PDB file of C-alpha atoms and ligand atoms in Angstrom:
ATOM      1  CA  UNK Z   1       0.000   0.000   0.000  1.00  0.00           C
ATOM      2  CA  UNK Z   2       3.086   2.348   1.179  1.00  0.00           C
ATOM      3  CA  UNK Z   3       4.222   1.555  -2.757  1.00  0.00           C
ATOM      4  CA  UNK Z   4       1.450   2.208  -4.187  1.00  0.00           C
ATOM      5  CA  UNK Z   5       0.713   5.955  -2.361  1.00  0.00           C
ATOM      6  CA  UNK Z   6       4.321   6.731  -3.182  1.00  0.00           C
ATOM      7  CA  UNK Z   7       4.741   5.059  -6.997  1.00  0.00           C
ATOM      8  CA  UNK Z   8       1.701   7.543  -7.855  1.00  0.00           C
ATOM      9  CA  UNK Z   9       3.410  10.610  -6.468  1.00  0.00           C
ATOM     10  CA  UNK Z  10       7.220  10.272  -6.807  1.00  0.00           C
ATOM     11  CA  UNK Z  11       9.626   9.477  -9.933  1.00  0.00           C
ATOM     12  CA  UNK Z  12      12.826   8.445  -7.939  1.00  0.00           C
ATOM     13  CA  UNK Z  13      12.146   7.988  -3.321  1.00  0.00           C
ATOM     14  CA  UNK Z  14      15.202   8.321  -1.745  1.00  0.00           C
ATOM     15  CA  UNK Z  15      13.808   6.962   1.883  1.00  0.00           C
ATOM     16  CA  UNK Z  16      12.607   4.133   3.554  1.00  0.00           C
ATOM     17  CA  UNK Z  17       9.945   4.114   4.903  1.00  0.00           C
ATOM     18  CA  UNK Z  18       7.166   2.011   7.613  1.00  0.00           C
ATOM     19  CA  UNK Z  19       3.733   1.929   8.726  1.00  0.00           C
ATOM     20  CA  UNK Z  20       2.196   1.489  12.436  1.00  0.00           C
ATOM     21  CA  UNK Z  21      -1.124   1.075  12.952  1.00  0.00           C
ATOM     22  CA  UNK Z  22      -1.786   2.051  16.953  1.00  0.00           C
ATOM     23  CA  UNK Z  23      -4.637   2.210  19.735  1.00  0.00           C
ATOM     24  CA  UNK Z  24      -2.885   5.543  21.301  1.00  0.00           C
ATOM     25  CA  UNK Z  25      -4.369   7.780  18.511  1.00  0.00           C
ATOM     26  CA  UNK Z  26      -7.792   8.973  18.885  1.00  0.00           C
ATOM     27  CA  UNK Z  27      -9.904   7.899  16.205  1.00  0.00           C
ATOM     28  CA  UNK Z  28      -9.007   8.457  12.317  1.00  0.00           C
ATOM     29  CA  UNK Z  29      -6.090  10.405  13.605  1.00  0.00           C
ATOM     30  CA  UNK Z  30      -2.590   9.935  11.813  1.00  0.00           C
ATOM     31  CA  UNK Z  31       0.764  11.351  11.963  1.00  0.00           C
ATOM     32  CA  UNK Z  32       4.283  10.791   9.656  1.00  0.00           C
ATOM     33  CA  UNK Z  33       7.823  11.492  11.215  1.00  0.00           C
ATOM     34  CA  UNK Z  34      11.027  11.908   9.011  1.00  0.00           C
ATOM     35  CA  UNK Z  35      14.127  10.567  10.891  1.00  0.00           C
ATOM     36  CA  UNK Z  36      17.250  10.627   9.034  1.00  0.00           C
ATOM     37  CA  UNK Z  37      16.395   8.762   5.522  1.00  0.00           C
ATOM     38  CA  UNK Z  38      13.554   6.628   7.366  1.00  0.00           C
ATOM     39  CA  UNK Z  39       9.509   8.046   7.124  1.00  0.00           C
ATOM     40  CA  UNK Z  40       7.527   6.512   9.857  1.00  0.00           C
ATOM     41  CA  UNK Z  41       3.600   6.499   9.407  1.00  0.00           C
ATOM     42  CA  UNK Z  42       1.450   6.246  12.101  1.00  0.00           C
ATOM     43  CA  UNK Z  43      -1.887   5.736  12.168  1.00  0.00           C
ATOM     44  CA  UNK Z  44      -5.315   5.598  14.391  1.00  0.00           C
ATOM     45  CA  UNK Z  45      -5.851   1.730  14.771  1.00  0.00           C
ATOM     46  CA  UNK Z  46      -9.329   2.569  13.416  1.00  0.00           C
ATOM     47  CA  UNK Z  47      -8.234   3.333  10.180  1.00  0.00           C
ATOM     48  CA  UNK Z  48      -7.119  -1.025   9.497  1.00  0.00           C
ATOM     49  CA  UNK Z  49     -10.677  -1.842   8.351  1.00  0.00           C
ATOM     50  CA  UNK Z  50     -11.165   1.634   6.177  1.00  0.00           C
ATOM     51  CA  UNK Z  51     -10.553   0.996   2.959  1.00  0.00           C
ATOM     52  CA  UNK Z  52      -7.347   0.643   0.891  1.00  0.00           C
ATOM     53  CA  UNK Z  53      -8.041   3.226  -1.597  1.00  0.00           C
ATOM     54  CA  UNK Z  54      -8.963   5.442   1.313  1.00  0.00           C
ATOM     55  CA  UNK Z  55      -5.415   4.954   3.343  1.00  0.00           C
ATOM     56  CA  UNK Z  56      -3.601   5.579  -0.041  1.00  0.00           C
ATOM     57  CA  UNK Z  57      -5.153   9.281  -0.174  1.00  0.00           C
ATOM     58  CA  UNK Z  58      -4.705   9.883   3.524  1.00  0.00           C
ATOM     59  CA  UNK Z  59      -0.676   8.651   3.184  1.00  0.00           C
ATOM     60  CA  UNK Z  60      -0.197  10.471  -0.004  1.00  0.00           C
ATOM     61  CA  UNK Z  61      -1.288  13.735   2.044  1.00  0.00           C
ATOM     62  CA  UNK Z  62       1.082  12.999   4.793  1.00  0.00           C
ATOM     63  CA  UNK Z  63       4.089  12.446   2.431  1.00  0.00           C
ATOM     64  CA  UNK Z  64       3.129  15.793   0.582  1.00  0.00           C
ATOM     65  CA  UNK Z  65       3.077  17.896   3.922  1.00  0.00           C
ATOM     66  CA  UNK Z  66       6.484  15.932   4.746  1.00  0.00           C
ATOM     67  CA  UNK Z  67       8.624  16.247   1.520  1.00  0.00           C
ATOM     68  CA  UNK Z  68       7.082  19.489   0.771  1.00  0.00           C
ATOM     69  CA  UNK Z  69      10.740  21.477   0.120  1.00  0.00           C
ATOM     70  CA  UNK Z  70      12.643  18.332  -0.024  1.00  0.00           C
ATOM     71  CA  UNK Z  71      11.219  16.142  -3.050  1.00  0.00           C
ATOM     72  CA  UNK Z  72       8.879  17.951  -5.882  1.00  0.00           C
ATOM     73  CA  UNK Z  73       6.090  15.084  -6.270  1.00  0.00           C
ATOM     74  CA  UNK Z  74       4.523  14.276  -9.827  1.00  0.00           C
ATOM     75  CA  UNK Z  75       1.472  16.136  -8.950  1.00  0.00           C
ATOM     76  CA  UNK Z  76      -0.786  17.391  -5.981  1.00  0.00           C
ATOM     77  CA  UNK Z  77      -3.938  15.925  -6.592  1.00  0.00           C
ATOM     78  CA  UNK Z  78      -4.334  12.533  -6.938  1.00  0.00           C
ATOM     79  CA  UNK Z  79      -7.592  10.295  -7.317  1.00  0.00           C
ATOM     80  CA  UNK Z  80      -7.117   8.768  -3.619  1.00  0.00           C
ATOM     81  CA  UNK Z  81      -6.604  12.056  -2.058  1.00  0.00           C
ATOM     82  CA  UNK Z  82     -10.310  13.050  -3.518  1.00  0.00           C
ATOM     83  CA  UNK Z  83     -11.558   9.969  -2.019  1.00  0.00           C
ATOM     84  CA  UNK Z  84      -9.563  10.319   1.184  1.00  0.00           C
ATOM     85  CA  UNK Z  85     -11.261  14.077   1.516  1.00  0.00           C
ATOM     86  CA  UNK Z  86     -14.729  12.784   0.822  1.00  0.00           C
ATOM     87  CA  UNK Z  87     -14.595  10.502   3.299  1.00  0.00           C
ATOM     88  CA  UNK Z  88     -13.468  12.503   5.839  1.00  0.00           C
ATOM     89  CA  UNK Z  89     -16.103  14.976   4.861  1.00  0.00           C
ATOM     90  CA  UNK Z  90     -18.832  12.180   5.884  1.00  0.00           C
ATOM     91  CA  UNK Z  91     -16.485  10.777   8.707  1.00  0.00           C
ATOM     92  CA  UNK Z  92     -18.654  12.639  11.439  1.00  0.00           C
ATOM     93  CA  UNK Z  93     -21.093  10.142  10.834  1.00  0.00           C
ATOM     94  CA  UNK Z  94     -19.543   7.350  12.094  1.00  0.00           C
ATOM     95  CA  UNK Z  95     -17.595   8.890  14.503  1.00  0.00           C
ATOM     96  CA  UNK Z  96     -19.268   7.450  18.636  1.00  0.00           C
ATOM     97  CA  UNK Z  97     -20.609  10.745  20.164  1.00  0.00           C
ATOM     98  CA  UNK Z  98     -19.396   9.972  23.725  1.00  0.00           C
ATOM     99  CA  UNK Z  99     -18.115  13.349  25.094  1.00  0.00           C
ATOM    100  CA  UNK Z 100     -21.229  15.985  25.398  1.00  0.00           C
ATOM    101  CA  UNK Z 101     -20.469  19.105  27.519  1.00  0.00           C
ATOM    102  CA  UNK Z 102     -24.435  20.153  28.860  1.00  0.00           C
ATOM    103  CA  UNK Z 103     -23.565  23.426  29.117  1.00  0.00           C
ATOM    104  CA  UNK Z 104     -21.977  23.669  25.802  1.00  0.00           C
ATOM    105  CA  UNK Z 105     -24.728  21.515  24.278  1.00  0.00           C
ATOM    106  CA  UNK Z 106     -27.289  24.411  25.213  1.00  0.00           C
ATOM    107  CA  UNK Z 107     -25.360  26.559  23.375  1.00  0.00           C
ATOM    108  CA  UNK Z 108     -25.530  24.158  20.475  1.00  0.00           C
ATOM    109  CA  UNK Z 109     -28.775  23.220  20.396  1.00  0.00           C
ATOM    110  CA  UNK Z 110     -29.733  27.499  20.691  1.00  0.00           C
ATOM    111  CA  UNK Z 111     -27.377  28.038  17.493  1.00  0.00           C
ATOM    112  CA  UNK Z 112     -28.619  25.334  15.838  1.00  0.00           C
ATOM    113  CA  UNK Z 113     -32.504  26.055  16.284  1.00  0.00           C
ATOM    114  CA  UNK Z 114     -31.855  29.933  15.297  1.00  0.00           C
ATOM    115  CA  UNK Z 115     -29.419  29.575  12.471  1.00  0.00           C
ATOM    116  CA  UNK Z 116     -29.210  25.893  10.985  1.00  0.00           C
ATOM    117  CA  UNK Z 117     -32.864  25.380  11.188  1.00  0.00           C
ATOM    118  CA  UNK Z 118     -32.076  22.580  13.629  1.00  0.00           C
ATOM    119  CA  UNK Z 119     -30.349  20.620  10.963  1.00  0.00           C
ATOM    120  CA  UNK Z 120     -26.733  20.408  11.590  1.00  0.00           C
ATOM    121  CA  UNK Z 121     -25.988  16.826  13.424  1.00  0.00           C
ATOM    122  CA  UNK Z 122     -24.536  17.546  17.232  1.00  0.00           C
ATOM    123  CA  UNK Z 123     -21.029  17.025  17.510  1.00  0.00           C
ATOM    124  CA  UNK Z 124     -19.201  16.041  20.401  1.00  0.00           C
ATOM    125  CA  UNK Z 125     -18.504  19.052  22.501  1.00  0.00           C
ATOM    126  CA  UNK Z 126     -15.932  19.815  25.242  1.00  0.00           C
ATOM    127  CA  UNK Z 127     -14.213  22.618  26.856  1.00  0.00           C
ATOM    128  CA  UNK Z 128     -10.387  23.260  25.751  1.00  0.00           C
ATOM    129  CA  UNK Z 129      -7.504  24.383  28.258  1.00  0.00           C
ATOM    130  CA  UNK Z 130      -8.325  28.400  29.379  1.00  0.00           C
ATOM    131  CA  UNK Z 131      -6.509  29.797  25.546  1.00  0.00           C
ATOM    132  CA  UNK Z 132      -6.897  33.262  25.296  1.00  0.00           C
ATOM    133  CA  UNK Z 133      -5.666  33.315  22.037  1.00  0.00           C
ATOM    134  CA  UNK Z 134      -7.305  29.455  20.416  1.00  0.00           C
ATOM    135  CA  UNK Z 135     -11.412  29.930  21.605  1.00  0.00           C
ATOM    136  CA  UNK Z 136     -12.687  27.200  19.585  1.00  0.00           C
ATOM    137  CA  UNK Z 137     -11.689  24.794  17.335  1.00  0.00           C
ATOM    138  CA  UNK Z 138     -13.768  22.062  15.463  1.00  0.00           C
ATOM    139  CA  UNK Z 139     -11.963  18.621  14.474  1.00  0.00           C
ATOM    140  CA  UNK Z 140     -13.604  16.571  11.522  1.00  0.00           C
ATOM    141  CA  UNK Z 141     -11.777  12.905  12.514  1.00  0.00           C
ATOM    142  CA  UNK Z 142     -13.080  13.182  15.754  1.00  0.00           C
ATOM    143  CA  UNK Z 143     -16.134  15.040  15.290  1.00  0.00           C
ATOM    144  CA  UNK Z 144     -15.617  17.643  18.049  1.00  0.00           C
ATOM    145  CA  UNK Z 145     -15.961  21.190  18.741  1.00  0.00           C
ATOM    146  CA  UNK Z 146     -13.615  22.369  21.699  1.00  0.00           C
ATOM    147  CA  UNK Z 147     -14.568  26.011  23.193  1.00  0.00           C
ATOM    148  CA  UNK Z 148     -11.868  27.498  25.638  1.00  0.00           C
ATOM    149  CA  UNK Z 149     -12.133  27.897  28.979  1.00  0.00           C
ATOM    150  CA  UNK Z 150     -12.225  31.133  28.899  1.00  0.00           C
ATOM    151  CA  UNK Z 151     -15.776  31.230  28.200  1.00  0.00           C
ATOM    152  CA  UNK Z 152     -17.073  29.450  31.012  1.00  0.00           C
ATOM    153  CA  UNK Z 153     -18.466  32.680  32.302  1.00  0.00           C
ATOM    154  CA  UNK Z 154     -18.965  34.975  29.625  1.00  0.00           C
ATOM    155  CA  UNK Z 155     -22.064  35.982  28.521  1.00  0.00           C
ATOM    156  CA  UNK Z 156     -24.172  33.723  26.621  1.00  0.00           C
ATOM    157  CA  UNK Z 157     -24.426  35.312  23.064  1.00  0.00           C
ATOM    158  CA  UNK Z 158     -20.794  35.521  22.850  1.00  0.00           C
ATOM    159  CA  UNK Z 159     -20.625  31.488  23.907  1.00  0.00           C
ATOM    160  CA  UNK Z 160     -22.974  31.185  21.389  1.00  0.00           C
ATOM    161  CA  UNK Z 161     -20.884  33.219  18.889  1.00  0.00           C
ATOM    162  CA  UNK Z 162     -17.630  31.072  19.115  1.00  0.00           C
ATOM    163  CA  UNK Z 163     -20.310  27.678  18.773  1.00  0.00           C
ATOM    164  CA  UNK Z 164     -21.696  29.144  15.996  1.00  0.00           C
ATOM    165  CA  UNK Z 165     -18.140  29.980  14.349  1.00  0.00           C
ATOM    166  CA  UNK Z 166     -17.617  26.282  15.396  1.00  0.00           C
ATOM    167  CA  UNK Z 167     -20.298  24.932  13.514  1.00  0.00           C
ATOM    168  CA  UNK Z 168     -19.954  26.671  10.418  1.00  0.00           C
ATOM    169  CA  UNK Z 169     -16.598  24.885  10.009  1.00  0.00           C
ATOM    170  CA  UNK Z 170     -18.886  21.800  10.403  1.00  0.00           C
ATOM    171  CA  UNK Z 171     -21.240  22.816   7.918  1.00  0.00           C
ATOM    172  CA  UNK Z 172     -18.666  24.456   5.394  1.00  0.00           C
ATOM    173  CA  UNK Z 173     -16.379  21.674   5.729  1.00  0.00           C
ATOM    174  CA  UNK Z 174     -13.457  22.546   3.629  1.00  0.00           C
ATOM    175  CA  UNK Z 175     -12.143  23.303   0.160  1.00  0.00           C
ATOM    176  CA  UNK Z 176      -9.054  22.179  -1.360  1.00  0.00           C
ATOM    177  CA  UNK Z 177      -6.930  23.293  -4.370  1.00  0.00           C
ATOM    178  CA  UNK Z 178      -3.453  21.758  -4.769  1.00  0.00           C
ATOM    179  CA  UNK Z 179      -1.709  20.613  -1.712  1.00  0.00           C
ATOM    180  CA  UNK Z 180      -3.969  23.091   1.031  1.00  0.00           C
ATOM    181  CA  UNK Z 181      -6.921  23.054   2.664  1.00  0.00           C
ATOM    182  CA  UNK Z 182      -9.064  26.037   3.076  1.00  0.00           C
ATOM    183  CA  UNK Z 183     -11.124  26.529   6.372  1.00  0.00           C
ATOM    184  CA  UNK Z 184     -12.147  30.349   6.115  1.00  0.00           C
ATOM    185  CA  UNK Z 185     -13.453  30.589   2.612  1.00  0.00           C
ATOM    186  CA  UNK Z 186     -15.671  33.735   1.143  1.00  0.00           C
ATOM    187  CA  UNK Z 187     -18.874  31.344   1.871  1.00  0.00           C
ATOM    188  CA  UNK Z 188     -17.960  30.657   5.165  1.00  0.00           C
ATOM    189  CA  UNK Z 189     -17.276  34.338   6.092  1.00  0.00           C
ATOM    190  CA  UNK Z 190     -20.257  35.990   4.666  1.00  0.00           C
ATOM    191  CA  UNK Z 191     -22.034  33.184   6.983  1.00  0.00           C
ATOM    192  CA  UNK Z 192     -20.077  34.309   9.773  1.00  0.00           C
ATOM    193  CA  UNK Z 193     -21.617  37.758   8.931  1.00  0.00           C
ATOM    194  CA  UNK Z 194     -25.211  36.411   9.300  1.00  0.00           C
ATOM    195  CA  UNK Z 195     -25.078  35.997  13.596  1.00  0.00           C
ATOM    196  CA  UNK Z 196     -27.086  38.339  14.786  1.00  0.00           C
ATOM    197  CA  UNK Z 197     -25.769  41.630  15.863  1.00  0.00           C
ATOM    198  CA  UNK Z 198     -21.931  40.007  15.037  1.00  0.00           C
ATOM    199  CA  UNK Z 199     -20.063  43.282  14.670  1.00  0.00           C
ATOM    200  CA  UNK Z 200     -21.254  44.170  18.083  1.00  0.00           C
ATOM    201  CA  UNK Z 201     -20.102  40.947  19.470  1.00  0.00           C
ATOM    202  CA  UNK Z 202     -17.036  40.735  17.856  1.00  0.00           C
ATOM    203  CA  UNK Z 203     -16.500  44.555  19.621  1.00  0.00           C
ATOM    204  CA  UNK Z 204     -17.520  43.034  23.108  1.00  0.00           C
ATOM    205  CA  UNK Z 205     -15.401  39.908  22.697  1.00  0.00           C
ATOM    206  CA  UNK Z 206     -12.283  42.202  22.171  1.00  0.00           C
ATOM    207  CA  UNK Z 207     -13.095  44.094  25.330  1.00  0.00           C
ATOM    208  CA  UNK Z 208     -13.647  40.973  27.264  1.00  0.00           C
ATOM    209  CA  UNK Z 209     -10.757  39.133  26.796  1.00  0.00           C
ATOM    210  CA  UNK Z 210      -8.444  42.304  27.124  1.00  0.00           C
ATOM    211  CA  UNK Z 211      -9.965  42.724  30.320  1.00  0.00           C
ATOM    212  CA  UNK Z 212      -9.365  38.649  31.033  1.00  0.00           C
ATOM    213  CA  UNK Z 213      -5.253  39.494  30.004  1.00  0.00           C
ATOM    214  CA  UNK Z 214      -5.421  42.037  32.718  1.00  0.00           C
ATOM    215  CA  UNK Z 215      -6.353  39.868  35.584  1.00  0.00           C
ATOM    216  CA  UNK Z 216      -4.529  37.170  34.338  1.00  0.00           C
ATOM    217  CA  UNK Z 217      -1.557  39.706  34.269  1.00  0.00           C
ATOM    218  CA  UNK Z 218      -2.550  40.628  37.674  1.00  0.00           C
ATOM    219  CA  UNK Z 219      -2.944  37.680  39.454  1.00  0.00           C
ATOM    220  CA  UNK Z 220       0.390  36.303  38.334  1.00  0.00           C
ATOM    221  CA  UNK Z 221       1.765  39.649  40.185  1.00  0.00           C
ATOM    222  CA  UNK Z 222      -0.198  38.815  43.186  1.00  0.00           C
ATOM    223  CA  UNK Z 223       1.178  35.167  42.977  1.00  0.00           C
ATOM    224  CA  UNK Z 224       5.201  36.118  42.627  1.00  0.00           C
TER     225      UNK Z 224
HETATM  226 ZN1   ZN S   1     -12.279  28.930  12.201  1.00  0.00          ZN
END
């Protein structure tokens, strides 16, 4: 299979190279490490019975990110690299939802009655360390939005702001040309645009987490 993802991509491969499949990674997770002349793939023990097809795409965009600047590949886009991105457009539906925050799934469920006509499938949902500078992210292997800390006492609309951010990466999924993905596209901002009173928000959210560096700032001087 290794062969196969590489023959398609590369004239002349100057490495080695292995593949580990292993329980540690969360599900449909994967990673590739470069040591010396040897490429190491590892991947989510959930991926073995995915099909073949389907690992050559995801292992063709590891070994992309990897040699980018060291080996110039045939080409970008490949036939199992479409198939790999479908299918992890449609992966949230076989992903277990296991981990649901109830505070964070009434902010869900709110953004999803007023905004995605109730439509959009719940996620799994839990809070993130306390980043100031990371408030949300969504992950499509795992199916999960994670919402900072940080907003574990802020006003509800602006909870509901970050979720809805969240969930429009859900919705949008993402867009490829070449070798990159894009999250932020035109689509997805002018839907970012649509949350009620946004620019407002946006405004108070500023305020709010300036005024959340300055007590972190002064608490640290209290503590040393
Ligand atoms: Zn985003």
């Amino acid at each position: 299979m290794l062969k196969d993802a590489i023959d398609d991509l590369y004239k002349e491969f100057p490495y080695t190279y292995s593949l580990k499949y292993s329980g540690k990674f969360k599900p449909f997770r994967a990673n590739v490490k470069l040591m010396g002349d040897h490429i190491e793939f590892g991947l989510s023990r959930r991926w073995k019975r995915i099909s073949k097809d389907i690992q050559i795409g995801l292992i063709q965009e590891l070994l992309l990110k990897i040699m980018k600047k060291r080996l110039k590949p045939l080409k970008t886009e490949t036939y199992h690299i479409e198939l790999y991105n479908f299918f992890m457009k449609k992966i949230h539906i076989a992903v277990p939802k296991d981990s649901i925050d109830p505070v964070l799934e009434e902010s869900f469920d709110r953004v999803n009655a007023e905004y995605f006509y109730g439509l959009l499938d719940k996620t799994n949902l839990k809070w993130g360390n306390g980043s100031l500078s990371k408030l949300g992210s969504y992950e499509y292997g795992t199916d999960t939005i994670t919402i900072s800390r940080v907003l574990d006492d802020v006003p509800l609309e602006i909870l509901d702001y970050i979720m809805y951010h969240e969930m429009l990466h859900k919705k949008h999924k993402f867009t490829k040309r070449g070798s990159r993905s894009y999250h932020h596209t035109s689509a997805f901002k002018k839907d970012e645009r649509g949350f009620r009173d946004s620019e407002l928000i946006e405004k108070r959210l500023r305020r709010l987490l300036i005024k959340k560096r300055l007590s972190f700032r002064n608490l640290a001087r209290e503590l040393f």
